[in-house]
mmCIF file of C-alpha atoms in Angstrom:
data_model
loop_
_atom_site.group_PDB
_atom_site.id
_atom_site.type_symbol
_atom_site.label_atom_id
_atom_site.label_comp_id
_atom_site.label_asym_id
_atom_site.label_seq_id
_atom_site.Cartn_x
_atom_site.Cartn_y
_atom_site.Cartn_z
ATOM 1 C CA UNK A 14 196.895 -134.266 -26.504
ATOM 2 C CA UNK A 15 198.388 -132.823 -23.484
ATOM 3 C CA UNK A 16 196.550 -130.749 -20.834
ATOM 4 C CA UNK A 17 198.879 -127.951 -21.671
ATOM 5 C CA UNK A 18 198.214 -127.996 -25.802
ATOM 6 C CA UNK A 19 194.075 -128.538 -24.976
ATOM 7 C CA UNK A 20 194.512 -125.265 -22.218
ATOM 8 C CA UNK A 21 195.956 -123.556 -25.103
ATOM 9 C CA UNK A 22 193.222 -124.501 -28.007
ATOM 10 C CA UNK A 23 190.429 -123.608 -25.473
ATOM 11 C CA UNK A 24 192.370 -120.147 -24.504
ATOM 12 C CA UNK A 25 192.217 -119.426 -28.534
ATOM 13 C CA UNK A 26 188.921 -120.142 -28.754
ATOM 14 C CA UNK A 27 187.977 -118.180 -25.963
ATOM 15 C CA UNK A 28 190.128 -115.212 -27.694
ATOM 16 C CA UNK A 29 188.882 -116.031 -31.001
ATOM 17 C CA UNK A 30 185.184 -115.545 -29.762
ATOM 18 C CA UNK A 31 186.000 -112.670 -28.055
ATOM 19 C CA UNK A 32 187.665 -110.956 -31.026
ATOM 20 C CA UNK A 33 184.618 -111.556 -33.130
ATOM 21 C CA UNK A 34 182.134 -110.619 -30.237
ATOM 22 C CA UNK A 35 184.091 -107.504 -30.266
ATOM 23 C CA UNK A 36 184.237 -107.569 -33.710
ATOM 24 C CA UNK A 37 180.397 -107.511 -34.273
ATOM 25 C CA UNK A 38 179.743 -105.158 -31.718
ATOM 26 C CA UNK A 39 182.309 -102.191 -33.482
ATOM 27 C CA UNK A 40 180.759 -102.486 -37.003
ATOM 28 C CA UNK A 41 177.167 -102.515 -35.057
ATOM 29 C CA UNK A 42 178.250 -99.028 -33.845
ATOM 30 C CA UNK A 43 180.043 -97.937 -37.000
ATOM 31 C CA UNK A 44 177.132 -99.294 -38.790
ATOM 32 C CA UNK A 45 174.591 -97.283 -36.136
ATOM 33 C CA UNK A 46 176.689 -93.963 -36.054
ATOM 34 C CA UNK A 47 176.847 -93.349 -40.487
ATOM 35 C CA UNK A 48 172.454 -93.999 -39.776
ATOM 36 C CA UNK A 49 172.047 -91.847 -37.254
ATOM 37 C CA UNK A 50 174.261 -89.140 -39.307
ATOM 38 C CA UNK A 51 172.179 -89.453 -42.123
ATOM 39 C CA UNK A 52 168.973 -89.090 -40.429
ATOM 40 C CA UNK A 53 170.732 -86.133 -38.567
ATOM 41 C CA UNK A 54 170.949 -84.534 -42.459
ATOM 42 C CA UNK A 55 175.081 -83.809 -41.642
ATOM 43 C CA UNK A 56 175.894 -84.559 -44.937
ATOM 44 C CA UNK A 57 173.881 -81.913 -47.104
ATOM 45 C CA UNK A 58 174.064 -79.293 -45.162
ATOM 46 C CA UNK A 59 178.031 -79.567 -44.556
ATOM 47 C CA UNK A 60 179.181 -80.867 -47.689
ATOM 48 C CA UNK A 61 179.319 -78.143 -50.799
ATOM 49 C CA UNK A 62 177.818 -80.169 -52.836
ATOM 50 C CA UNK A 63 177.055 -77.721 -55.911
ATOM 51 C CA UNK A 64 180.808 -76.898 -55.946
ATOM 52 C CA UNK A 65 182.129 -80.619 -55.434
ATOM 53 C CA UNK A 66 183.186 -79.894 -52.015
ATOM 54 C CA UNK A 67 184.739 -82.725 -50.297
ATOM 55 C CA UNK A 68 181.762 -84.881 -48.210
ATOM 56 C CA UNK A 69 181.668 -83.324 -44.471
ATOM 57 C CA UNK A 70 183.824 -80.481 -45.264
ATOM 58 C CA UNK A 71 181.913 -77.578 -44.812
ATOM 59 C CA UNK A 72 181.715 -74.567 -46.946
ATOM 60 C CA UNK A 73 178.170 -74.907 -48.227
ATOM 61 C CA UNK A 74 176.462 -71.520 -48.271
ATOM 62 C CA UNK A 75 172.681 -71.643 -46.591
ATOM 63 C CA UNK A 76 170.314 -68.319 -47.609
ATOM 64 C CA UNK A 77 168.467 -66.936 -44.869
ATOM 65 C CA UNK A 78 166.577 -64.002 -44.483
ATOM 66 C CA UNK A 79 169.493 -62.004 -42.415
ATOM 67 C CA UNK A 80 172.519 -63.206 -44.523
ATOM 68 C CA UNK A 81 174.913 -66.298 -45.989
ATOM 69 C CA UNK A 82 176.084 -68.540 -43.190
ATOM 70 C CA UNK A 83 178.621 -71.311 -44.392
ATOM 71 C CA UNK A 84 178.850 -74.449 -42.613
ATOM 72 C CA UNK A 85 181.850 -75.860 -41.085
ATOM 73 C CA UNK A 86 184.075 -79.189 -41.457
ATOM 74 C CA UNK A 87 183.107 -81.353 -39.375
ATOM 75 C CA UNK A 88 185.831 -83.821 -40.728
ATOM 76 C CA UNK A 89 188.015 -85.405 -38.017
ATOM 77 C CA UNK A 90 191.064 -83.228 -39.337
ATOM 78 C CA UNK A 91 192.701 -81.501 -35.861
ATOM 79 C CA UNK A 92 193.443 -78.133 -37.305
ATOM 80 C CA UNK A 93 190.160 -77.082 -39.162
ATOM 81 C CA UNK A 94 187.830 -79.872 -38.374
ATOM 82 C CA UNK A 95 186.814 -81.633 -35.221
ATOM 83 C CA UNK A 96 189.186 -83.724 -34.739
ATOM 84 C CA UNK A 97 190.467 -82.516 -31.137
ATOM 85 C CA UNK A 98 186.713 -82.089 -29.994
ATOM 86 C CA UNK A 99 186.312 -84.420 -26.882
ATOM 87 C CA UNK A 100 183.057 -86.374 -26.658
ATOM 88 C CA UNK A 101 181.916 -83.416 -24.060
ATOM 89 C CA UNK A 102 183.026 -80.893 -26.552
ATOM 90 C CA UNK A 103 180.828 -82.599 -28.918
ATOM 91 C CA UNK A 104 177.725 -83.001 -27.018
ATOM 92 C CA UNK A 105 178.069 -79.130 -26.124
ATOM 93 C CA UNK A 106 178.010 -78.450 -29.245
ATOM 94 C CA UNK A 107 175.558 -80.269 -30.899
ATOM 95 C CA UNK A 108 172.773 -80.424 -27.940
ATOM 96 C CA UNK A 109 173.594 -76.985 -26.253
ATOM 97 C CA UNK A 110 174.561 -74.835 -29.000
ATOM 98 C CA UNK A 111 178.279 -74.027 -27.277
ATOM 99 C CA UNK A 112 181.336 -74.689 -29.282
ATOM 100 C CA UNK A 113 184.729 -75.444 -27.395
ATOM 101 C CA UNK A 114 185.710 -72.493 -27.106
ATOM 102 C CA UNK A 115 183.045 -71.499 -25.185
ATOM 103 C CA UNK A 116 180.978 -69.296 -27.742
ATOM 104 C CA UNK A 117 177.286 -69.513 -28.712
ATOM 105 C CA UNK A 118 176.591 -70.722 -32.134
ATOM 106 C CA UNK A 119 173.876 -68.850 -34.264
ATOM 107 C CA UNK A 120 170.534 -70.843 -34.568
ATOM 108 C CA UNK A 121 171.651 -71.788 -38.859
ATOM 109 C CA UNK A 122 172.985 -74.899 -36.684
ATOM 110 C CA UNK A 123 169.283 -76.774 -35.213
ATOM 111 C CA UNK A 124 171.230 -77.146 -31.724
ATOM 112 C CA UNK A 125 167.293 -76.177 -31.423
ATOM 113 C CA UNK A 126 166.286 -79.186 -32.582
ATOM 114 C CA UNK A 127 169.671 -81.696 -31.549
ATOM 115 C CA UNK A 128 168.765 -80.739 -27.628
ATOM 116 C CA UNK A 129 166.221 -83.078 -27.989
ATOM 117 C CA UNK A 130 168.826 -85.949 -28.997
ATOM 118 C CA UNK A 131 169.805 -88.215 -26.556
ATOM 119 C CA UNK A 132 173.669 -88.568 -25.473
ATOM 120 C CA UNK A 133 174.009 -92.123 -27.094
ATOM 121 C CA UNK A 134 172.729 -90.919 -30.220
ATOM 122 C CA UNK A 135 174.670 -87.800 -30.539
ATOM 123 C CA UNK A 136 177.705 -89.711 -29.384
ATOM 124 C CA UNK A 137 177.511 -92.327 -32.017
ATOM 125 C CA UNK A 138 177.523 -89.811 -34.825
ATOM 126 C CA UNK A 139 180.866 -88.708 -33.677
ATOM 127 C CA UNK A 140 181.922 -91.781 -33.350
ATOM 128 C CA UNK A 141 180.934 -92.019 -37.404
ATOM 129 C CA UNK A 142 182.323 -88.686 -37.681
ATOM 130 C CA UNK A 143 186.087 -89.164 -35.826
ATOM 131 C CA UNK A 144 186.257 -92.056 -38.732
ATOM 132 C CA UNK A 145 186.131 -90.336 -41.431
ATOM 133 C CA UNK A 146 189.112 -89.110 -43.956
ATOM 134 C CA UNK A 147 190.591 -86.110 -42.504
ATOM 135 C CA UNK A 148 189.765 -83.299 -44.933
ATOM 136 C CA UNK A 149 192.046 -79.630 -44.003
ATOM 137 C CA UNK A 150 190.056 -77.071 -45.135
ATOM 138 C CA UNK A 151 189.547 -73.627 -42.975
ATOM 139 C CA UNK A 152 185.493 -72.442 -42.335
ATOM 140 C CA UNK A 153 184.325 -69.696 -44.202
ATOM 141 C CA UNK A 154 183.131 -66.664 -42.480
ATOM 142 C CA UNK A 155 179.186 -65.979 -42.553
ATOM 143 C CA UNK A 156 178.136 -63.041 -44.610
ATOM 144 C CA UNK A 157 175.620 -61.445 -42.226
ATOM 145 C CA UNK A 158 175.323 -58.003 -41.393
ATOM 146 C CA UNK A 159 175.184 -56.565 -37.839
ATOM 147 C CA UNK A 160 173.356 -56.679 -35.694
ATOM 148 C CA UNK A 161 172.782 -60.372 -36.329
ATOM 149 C CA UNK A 162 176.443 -61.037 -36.634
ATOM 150 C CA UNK A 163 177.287 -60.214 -33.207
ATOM 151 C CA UNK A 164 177.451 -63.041 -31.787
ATOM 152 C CA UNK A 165 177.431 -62.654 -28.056
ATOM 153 C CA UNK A 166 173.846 -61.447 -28.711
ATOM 154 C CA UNK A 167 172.815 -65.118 -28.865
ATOM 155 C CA UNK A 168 172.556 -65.306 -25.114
ATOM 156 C CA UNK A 169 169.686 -62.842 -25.334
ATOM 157 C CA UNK A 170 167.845 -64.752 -28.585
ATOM 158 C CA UNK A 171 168.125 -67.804 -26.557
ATOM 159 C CA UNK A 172 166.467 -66.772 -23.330
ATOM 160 C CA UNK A 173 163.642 -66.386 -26.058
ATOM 161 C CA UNK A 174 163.958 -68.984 -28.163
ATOM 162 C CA UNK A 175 165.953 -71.621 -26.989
ATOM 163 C CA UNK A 176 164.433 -74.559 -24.626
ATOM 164 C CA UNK A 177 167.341 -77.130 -23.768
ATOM 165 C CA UNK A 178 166.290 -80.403 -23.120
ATOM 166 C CA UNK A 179 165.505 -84.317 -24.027
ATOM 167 C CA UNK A 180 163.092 -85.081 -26.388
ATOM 168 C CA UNK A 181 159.973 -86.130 -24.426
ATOM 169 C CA UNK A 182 156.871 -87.934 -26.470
ATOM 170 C CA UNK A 183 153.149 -87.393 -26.600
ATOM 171 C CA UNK A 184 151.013 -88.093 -23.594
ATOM 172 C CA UNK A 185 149.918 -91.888 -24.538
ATOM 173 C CA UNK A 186 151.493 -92.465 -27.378
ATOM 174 C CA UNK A 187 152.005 -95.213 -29.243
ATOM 175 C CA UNK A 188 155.418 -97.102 -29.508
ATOM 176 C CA UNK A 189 155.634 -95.471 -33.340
ATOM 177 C CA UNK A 190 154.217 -92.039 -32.725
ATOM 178 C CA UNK A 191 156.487 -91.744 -29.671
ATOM 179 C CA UNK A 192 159.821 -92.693 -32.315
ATOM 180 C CA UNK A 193 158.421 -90.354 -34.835
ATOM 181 C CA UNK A 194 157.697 -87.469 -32.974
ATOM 182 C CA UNK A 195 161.580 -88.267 -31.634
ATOM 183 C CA UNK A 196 162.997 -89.111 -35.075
ATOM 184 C CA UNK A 197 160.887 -85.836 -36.491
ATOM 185 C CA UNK A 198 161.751 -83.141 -33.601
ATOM 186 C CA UNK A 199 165.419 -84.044 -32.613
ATOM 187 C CA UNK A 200 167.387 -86.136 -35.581
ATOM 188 C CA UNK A 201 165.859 -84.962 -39.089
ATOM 189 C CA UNK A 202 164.506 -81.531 -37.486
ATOM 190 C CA UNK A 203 161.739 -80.776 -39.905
ATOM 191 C CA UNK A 204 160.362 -77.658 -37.774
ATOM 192 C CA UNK A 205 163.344 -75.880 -38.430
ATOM 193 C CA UNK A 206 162.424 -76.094 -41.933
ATOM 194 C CA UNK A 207 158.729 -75.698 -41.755
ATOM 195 C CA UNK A 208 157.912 -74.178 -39.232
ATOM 196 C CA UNK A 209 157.749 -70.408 -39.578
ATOM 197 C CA UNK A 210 159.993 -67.484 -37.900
ATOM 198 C CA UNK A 211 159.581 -64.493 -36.419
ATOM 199 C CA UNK A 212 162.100 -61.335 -37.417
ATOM 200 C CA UNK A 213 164.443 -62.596 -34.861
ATOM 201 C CA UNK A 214 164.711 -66.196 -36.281
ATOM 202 C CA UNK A 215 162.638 -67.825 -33.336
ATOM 203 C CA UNK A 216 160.306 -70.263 -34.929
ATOM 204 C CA UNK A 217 156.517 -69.652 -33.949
ATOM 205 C CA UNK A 218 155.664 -73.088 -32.113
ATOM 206 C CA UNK A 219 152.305 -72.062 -32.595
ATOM 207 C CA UNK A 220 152.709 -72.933 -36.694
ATOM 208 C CA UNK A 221 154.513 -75.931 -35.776
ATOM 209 C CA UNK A 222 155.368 -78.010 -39.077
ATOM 210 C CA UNK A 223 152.687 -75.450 -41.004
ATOM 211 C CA UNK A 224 155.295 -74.575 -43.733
ATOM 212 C CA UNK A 225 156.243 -70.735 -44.627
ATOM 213 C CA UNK A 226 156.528 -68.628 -47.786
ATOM 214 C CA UNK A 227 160.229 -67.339 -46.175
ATOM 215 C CA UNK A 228 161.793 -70.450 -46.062
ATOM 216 C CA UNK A 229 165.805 -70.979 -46.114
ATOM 217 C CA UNK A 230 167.116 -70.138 -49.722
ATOM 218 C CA UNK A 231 163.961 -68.268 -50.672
ATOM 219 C CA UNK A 232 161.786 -71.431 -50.699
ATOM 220 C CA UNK A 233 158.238 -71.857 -49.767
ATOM 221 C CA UNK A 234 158.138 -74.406 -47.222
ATOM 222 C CA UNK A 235 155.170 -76.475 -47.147
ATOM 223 C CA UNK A 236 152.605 -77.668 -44.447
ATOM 224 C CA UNK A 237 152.767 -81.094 -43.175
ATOM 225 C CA UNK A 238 150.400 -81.035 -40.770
ATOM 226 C CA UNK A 239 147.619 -82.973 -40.983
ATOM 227 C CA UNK A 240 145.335 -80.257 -42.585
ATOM 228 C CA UNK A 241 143.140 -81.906 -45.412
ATOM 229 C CA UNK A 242 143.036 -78.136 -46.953
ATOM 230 C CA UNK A 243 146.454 -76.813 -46.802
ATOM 231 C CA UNK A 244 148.487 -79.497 -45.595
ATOM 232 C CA UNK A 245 148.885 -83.183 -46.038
ATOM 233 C CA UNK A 246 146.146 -84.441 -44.244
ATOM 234 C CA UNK A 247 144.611 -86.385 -47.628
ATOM 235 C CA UNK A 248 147.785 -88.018 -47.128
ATOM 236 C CA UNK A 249 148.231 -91.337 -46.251
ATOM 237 C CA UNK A 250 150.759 -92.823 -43.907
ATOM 238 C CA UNK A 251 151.843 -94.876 -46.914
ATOM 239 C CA UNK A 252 151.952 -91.612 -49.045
ATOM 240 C CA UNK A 253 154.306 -89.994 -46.627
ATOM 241 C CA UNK A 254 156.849 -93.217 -46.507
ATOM 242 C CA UNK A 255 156.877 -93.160 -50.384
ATOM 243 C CA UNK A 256 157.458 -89.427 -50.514
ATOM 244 C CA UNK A 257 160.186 -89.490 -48.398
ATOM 245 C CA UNK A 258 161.841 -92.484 -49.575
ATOM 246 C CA UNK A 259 161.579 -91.677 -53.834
ATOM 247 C CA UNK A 260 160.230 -87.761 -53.706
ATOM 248 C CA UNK A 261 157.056 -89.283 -55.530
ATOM 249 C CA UNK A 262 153.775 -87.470 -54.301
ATOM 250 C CA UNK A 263 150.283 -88.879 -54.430
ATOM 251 C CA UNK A 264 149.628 -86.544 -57.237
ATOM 252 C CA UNK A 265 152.806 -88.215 -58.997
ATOM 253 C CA UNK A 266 154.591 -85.124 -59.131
ATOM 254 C CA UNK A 267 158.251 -84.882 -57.998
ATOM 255 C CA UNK A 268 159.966 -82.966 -55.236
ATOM 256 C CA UNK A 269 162.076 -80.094 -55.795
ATOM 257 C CA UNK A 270 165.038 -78.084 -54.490
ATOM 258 C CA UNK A 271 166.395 -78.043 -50.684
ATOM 259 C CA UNK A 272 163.857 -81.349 -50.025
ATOM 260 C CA UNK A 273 165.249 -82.919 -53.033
ATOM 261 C CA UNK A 274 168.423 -82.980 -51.365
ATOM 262 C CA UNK A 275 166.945 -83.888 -47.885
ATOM 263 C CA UNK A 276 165.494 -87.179 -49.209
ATOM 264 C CA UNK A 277 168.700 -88.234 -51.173
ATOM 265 C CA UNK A 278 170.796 -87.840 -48.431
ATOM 266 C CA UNK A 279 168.676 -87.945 -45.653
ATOM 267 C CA UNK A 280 165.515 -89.525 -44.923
ATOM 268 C CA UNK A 281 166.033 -92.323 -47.788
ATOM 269 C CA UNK A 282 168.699 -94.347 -45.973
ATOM 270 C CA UNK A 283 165.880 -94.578 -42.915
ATOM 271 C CA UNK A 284 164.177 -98.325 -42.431
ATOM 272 C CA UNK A 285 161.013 -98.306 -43.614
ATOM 273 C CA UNK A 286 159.964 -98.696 -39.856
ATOM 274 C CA UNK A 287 161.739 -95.275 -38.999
ATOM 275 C CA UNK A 288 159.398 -94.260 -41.859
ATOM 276 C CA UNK A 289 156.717 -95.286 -40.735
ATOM 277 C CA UNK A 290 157.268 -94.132 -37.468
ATOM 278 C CA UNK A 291 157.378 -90.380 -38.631
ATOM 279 C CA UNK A 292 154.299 -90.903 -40.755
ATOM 280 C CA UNK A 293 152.370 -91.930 -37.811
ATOM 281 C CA UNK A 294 153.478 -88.999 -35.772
ATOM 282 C CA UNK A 295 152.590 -86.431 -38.812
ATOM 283 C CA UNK A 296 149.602 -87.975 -38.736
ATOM 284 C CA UNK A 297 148.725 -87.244 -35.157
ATOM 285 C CA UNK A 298 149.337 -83.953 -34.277
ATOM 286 C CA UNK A 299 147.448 -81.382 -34.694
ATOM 287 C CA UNK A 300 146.422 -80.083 -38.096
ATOM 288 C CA UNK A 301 146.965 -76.781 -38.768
ATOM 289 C CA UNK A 302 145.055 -74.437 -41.540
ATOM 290 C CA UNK A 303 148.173 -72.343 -43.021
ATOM 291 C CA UNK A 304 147.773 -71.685 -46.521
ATOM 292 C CA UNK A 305 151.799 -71.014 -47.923
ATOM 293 C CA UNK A 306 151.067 -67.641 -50.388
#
């Protein structure tokens, strides 16, 4: 073989290696992006499911106690989805509660909770986002009366309400509390869910995670603090992984409405050790004695 023909096998194996290096490392971030978008819950709340919306669309109505707000398309199409966003556009959005076009998004969207993200996290769910099937379909407008529907009022609520910031973990906490507490307070935002609100729509941080009887879509929200009485303290860590992975309580009942939907979309594509992870922070903070009426 000549030293020309054995320069030119070793050059295409060098390319070849490269290519699947490359390879490897795209479908690790495709594969890390469509996670981190389920834990994120991006699916069921911006899909209309109950109307066989297309997945990502938007459209979905969410019930709250001052009106119907519809969620948007987050689809990559250009016109009516996020398709011209720019990674900065995104992370304004999504951790800072700012949409391109420079107004303040009302708190239905836990920017609240996304602050707490971190940039490569946020940035790898558009990534799963941008490569998605383009879906054109225009955003509904919210059905909410004023004075909650004006929207430039949202600078006032959050000076309140609104704390922007990373996600920072107990004092001494363990390697798995320290992922839970992130996994729980930033990416599957449970407080925004059960944790009550006031009559502006700031949740009281002194009920964190203590459920409310005025939860989203009229629910009762329950308590998952570690309260043996009215929360889930009699719980075990391995009773929380099961519940959120099947819907299956200890008592062997099954979950119903808006959490139904949270574990099938949601927090059943986690690893078990995600699972864990949030189990072990539910476990350590403080319990709470809220009894949901």
């Amino acid at each position: 073989m000549s030293i020309k023909a054995a320069s030119l096998l070793f050059c295409g194996a060098i390319l070849s290696a490269t290519l699947a290096i490359t390879g490897a490392e795209a479908q690790e971030a495709s594969d890390k992006g469509a996670y981190l978008t389920a834990a994120g819950g991006c699916y069921g709340c911006h899909t209309n499911i109950k109307e066989k919306g297309a997945p990502f669309a938007g459209g979905r109505p969410l019930e709250t106690p001052f009106g119907t707000f519809y969620t948007p398309n987050i689809t990559p199409d250009r016109d009516t989805g996020i398709g011209s966003w720019s990674d900065k556009d995104f992370l304004t959005a999504i951790k800072h509660g700012v949409s391109p076009l420079d107004q303040y998004f009302f708190p239905a969207f836990p920017y609240t909770s996304y602050t707490k993200m971190t940039d490569e996290d946020a940035l790898a769910i558009k990534s799963h986002l941008m490569a998605l099937t383009p879906v054109t379909q225009e955003n509904r407008k919210h059905d909410i009366s004023a004075p909650f529907s004006w929207r430039w009022l949202q600078w006032g609520w959050r000076l309140f309400f609104f704390t922007d910031g990373p996600y920072v973990p107990p004092s001494n906490a363990s390697d798995a509390v320290a992922r839970g507490g992130y996994l729980v307070e930033a990416l599957t935002h449970c407080g925004e869910c059960h944790t009550p609100r006031n009559f502006l729509g700031g949740t009281d941080n002194s009920l964190y995670l203590a459920g409310t009887a005025n939860g989203g879509e009229g629910e009762k929200v329950p308590n998952i603090t570690p309260d043996t009485e009215t929360g889930i303290g009699d719980w075990s860590e391995g009773d929380i992984v099961s519940f959120m992975k099947d819907g299956m309580m200890p008592d062997f009942d099954n979950v119903q409405g808006s959490m139904e939907e949270v574990i099938s979309h949601s927090t059943s594509k986690l690893t078990d050790e995600d699972l864990a992870a949030i189990a072990a922070y539910l476990k350590s903070i403080p319990p709470i004695n809220n009894k949901i009426q």
